[in-house]
PDB file of C-alpha atoms in Angstrom:
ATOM      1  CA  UNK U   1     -97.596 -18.754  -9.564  1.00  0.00           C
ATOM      2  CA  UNK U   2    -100.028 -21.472 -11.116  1.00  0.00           C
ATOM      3  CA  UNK U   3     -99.381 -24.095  -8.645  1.00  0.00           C
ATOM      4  CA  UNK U   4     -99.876 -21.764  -5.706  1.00  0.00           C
ATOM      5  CA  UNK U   5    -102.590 -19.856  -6.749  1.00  0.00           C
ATOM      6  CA  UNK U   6    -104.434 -22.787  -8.643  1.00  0.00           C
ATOM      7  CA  UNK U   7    -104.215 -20.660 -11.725  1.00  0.00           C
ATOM      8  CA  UNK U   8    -104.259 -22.132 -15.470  1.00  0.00           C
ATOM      9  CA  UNK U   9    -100.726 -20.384 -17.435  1.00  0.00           C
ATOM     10  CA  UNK U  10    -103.170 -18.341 -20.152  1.00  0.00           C
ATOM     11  CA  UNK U  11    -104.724 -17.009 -16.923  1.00  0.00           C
ATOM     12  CA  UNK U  12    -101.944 -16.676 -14.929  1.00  0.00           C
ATOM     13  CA  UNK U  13     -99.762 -14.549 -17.851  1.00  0.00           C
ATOM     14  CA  UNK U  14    -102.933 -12.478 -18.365  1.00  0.00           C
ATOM     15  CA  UNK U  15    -102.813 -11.399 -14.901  1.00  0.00           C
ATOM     16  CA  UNK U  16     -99.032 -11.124 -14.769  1.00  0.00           C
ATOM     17  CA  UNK U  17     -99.409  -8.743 -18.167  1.00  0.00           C
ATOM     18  CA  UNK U  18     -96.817 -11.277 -20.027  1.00  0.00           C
ATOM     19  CA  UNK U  19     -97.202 -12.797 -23.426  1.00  0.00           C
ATOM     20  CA  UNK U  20     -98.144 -16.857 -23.258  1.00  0.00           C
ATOM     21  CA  UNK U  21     -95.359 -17.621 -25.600  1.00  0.00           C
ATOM     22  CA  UNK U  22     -92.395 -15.723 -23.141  1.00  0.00           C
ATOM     23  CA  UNK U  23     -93.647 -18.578 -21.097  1.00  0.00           C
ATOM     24  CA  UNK U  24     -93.801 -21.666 -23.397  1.00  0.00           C
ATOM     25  CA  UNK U  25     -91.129 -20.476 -25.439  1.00  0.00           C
ATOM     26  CA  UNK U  26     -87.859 -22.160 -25.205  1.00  0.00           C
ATOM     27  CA  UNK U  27     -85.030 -21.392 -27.636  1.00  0.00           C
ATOM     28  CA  UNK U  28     -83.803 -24.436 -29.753  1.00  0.00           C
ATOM     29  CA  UNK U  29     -80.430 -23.805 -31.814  1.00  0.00           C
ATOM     30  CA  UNK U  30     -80.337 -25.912 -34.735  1.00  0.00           C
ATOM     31  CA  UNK U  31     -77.748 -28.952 -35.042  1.00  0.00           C
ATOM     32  CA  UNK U  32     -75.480 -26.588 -37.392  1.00  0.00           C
ATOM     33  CA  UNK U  33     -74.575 -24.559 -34.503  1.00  0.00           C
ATOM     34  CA  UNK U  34     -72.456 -27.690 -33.254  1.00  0.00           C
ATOM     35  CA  UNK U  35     -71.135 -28.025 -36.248  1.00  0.00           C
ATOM     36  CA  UNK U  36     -70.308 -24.742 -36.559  1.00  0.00           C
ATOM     37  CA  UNK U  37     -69.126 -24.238 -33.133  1.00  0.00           C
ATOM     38  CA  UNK U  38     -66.359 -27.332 -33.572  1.00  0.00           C
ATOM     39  CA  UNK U  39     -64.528 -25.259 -36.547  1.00  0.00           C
ATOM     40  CA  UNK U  40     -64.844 -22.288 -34.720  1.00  0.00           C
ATOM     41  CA  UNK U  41     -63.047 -24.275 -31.876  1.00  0.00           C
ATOM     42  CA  UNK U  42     -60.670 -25.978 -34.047  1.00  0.00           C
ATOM     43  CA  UNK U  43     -59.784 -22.041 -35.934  1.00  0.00           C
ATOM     44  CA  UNK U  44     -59.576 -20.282 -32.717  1.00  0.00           C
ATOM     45  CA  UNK U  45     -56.945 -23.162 -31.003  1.00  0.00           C
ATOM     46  CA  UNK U  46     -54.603 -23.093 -34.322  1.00  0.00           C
ATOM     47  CA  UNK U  47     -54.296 -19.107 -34.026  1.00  0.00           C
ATOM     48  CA  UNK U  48     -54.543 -18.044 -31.026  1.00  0.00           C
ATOM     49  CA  UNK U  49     -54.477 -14.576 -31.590  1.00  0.00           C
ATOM     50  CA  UNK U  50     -57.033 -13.876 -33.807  1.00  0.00           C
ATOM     51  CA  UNK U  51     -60.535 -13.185 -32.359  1.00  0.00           C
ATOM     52  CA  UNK U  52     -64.097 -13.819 -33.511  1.00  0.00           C
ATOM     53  CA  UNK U  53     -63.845 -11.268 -36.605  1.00  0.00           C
ATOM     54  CA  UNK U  54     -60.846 -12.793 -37.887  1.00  0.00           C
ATOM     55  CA  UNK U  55     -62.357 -16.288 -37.621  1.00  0.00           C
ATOM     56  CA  UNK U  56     -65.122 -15.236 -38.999  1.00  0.00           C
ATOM     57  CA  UNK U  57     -63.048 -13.906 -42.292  1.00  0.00           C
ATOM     58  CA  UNK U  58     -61.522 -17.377 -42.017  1.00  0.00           C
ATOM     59  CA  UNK U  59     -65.025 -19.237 -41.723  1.00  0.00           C
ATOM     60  CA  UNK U  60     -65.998 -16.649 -45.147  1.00  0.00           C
ATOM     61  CA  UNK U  61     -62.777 -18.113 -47.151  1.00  0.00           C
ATOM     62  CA  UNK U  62     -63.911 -21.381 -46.482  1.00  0.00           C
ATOM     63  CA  UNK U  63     -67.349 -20.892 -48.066  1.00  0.00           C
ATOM     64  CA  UNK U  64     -69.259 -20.903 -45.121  1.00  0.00           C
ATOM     65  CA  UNK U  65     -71.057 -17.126 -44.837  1.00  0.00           C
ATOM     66  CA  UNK U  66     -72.201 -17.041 -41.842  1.00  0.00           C
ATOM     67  CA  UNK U  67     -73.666 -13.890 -39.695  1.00  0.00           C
ATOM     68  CA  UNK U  68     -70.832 -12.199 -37.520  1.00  0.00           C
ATOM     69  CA  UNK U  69     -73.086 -11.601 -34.644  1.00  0.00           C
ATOM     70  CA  UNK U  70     -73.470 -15.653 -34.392  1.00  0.00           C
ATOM     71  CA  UNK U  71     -69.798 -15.948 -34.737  1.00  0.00           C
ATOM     72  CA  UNK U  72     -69.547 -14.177 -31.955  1.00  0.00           C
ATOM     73  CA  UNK U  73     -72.488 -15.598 -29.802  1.00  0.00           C
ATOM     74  CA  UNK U  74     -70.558 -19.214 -30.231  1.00  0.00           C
ATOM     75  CA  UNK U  75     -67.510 -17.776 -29.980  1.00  0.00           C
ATOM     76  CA  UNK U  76     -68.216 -16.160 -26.544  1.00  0.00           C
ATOM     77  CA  UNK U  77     -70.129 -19.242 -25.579  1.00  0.00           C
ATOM     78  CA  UNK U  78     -67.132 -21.584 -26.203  1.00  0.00           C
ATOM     79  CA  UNK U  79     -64.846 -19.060 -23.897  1.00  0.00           C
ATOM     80  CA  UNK U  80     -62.400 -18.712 -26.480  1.00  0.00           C
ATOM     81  CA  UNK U  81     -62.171 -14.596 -26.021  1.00  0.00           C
ATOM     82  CA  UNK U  82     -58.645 -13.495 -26.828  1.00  0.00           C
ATOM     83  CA  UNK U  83     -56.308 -13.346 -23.459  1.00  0.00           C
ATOM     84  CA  UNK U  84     -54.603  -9.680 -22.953  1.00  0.00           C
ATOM     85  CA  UNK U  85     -51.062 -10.435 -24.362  1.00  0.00           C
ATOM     86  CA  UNK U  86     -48.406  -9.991 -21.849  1.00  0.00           C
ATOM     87  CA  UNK U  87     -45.399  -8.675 -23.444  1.00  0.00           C
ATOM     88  CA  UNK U  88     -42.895 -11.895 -23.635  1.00  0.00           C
ATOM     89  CA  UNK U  89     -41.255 -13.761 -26.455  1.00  0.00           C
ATOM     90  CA  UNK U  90     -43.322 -16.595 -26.687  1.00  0.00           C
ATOM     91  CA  UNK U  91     -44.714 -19.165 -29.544  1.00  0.00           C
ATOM     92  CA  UNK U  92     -47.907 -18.203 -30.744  1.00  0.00           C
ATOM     93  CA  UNK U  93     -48.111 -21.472 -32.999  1.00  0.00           C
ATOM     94  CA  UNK U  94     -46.644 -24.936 -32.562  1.00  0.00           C
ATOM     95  CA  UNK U  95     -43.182 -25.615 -33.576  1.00  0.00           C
ATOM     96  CA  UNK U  96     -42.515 -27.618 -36.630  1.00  0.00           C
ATOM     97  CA  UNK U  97     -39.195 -29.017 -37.656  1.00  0.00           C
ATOM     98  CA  UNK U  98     -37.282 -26.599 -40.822  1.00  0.00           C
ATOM     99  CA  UNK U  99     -37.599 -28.802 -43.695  1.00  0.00           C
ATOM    100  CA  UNK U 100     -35.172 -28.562 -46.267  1.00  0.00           C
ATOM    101  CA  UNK U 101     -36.775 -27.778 -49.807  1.00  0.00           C
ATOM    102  CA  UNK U 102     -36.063 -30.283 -52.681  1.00  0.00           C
ATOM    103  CA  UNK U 103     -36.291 -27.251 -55.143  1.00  0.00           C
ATOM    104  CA  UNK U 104     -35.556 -23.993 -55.987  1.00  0.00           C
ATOM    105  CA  UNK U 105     -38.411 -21.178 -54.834  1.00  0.00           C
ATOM    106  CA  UNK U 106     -40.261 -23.532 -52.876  1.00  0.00           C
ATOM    107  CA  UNK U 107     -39.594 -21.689 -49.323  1.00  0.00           C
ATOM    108  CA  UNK U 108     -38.237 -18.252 -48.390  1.00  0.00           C
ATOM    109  CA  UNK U 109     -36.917 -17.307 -45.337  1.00  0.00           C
ATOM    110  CA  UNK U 110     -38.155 -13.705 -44.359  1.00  0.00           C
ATOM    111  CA  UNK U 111     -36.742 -11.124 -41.533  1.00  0.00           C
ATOM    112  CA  UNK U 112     -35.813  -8.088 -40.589  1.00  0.00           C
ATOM    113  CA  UNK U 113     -32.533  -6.396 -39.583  1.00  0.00           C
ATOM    114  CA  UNK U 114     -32.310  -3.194 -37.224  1.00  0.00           C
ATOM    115  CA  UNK U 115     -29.173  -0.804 -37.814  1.00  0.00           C
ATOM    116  CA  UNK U 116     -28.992   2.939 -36.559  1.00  0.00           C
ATOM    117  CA  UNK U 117     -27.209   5.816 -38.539  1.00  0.00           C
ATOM    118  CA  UNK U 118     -24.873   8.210 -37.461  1.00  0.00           C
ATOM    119  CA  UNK U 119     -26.967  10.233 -36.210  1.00  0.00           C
ATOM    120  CA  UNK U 120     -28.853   7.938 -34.096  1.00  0.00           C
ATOM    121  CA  UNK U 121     -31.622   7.389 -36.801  1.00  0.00           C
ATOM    122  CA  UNK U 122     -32.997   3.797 -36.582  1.00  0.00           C
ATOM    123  CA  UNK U 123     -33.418   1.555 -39.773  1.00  0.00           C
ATOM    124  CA  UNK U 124     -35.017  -1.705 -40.881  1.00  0.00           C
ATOM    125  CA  UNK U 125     -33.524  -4.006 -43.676  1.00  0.00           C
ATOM    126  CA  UNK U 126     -36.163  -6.124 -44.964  1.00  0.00           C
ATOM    127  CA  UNK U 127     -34.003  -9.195 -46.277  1.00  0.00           C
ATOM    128  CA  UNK U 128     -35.656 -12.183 -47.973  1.00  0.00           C
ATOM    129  CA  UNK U 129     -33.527 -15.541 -48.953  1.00  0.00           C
ATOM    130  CA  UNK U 130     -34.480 -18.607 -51.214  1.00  0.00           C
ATOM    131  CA  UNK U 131     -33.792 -21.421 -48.623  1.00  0.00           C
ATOM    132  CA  UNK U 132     -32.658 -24.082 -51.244  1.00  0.00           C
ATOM    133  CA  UNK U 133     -30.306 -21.923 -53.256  1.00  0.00           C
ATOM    134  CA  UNK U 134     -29.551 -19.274 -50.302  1.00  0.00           C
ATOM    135  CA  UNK U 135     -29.841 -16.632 -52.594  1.00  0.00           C
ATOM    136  CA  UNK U 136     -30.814 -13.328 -51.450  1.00  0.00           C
ATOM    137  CA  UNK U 137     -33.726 -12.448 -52.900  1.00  0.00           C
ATOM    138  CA  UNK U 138     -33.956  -8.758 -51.737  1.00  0.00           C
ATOM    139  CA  UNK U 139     -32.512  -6.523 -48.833  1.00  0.00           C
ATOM    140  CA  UNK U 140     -34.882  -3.484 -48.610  1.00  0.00           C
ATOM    141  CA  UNK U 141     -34.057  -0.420 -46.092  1.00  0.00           C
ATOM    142  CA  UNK U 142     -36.719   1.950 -44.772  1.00  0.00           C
ATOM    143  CA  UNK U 143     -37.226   3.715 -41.977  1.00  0.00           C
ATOM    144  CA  UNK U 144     -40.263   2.268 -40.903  1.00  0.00           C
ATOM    145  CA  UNK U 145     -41.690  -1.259 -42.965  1.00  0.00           C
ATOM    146  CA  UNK U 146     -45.625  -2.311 -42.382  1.00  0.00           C
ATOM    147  CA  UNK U 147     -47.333  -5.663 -43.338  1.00  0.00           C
ATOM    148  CA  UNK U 148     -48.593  -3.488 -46.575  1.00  0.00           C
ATOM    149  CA  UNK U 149     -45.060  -3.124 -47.831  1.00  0.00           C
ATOM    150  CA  UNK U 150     -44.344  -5.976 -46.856  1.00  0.00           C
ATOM    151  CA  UNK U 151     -46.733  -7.426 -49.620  1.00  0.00           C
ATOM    152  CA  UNK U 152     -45.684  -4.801 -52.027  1.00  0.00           C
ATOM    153  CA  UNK U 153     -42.161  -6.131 -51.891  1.00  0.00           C
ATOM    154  CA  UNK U 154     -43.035  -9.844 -52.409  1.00  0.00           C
ATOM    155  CA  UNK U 155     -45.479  -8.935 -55.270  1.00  0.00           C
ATOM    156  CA  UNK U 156     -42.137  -7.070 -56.710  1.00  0.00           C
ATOM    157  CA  UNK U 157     -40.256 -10.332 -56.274  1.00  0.00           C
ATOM    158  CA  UNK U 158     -42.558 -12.762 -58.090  1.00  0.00           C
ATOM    159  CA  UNK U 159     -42.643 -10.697 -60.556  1.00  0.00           C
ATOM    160  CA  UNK U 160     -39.693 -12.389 -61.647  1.00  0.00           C
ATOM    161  CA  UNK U 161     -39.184 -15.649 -59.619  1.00  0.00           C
ATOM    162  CA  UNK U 162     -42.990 -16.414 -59.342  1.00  0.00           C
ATOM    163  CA  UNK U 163     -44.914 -17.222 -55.856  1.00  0.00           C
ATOM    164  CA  UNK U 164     -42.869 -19.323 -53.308  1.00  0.00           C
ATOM    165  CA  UNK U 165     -44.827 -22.439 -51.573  1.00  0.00           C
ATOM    166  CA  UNK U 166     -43.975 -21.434 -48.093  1.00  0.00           C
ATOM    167  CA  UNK U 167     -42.622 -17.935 -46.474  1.00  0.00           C
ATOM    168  CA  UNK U 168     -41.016 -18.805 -43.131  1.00  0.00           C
ATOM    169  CA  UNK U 169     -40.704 -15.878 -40.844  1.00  0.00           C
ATOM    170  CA  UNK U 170     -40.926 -14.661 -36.996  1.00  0.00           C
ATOM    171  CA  UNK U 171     -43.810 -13.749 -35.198  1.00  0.00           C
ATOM    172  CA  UNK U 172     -42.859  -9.638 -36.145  1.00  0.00           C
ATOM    173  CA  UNK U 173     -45.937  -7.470 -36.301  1.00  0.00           C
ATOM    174  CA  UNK U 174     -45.237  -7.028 -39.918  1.00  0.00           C
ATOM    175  CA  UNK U 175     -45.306 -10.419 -40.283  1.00  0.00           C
ATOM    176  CA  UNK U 176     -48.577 -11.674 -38.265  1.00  0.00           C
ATOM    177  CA  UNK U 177     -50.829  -8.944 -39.798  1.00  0.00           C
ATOM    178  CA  UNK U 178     -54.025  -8.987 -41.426  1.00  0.00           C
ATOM    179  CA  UNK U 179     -52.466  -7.967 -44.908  1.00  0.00           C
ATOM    180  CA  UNK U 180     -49.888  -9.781 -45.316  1.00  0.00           C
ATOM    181  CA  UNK U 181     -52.512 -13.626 -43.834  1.00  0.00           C
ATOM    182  CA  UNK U 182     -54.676 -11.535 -46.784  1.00  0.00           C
ATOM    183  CA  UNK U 183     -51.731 -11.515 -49.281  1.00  0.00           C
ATOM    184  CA  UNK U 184     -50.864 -15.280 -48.517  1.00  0.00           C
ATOM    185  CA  UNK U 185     -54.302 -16.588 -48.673  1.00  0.00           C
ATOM    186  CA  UNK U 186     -55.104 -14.940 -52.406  1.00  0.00           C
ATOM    187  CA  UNK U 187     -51.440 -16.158 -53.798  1.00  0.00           C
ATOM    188  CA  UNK U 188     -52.010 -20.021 -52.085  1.00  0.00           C
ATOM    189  CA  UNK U 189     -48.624 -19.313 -50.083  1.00  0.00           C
ATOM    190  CA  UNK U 190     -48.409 -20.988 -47.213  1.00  0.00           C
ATOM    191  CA  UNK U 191     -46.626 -18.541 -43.775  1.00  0.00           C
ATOM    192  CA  UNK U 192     -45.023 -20.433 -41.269  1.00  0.00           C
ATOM    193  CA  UNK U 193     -44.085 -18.991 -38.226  1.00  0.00           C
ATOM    194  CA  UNK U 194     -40.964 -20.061 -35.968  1.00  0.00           C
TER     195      UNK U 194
END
C-alpha cells in the first residue's frame, strides 16, 4: 500500500486504522529457545510416548522451570506431537543388552502373571526377583494391580532390602505410568524397559 499509493507507513497505518508497531514489529525469540528446543528434542526422541506435559515435568526435575505454554509452542514447532498408538507389541525404547549384576540388590526383574479361578475370575500375580541371587522378592495376587500399587509394593520391599539400582520390566501399563517414572525418579532407581 505505500509503494502504490506513494504513502509514508505512519500515514499509511493511520488510514488503514492499524497500530505502527503491528507493522514494524517482528517477533525475535531469544537464543535460549534453541537451547531449549535441543533438550526438548533430545527428551521427546528417548521416550517416545510422553508428550509436551510430561517433558515438561522432566525439563522441571532437571532445574529448568520453564512456562508449559512455551513447552508446548517448541514442542509443536519441532513436530514432535505424540503419534496415535496402534495397538502392536512393539519397543517403545531401544534395546540394551541384560547385564548381569556383580552384587546382590543391584537389579530386579519385575512382571506380572495372569491366572483365572474356577469360576472364570481373572487374576494378576505381581512377582518381583533379585537378578543376582534369583530370589523372589515378592509374588503379590490381586484382582486388578495399578502403577500406584505397584509403588506401594516396592516401598514394602525396601523396607527391608533397601532401593535396588535398576528395576527391569516390560512395557505393561503398570509399568510405563506416571507414578511409578514418579516413584523411580524420587528413590534414584533407574527402570529399564525390555
Amino acid at each position: 500500500m505505500c509503494e502504490a499509493a506513494g504513502l509514508s507507513q505512519p500515514r499509511a497505518c493511520r488510514l488503514a486504522g492499524l497500530s505502527l508497531s503491528t507493522c514494524r514489529y517482528s517477533a525475535q525469540r531469544p537464543a535460549a529457545d534453541a537451547q531449549l528446543s535441543l533438550r526438548i528434542t533430545e527428551l521427546a526422541l528417548e521416550r517416545r510416548r510422553f508428550g509436551y506435559r510430561r517433558i515438561w515435568q522432566l525439563l522441571r526435575r532437571e532445574g529448568l522451570h520453564v512456562n508449559h505454554k512455551r513447552v508446548y509452542r517448541i514442542y509443536h514447532l519441532n513436530g514432535l506431537s505424540v503419534k496415535r498408538r496402534r495397538r502392536r507389541k512393539g519397543l517403545a525404547t531401544e534395546r540394551l543388552p541384560l547385564l548381569r549384576p556383580d552384587a546382590p540388590n543391584l537389579t530386579w526383574s519385575m512382571d506380572f502373571v495372569m491366572d483365572a479361578l474356577a469360576s472364570g475370575r481373572r487374576m494378576k500375580c505381581l512377582t518381583c526377583v533379585d537378578d543376582f541371587t534369583k530370589e523372589c522378592l515378592t509374588i503379590t495376587t490381586a484382582f486388578g494391580i495399578t502403577g500406584v500399587q505397584v509403588t506401594r509394593i516396592l516401598d514394602s520391599i525396601a523396607l527391608f532390602r533397601g532401593y535396588p539400582a535398576t528395576i527391569r520390566t516390560d512395557q505393561g501399563p503398570e509399568f510405563t505410568c506416571r507414578a511409578l517414572d514418579q516413584w523411580a525418579f524420587e528413590h534414584g532407581v533407574e527402570l529399564r524397559l525390555i
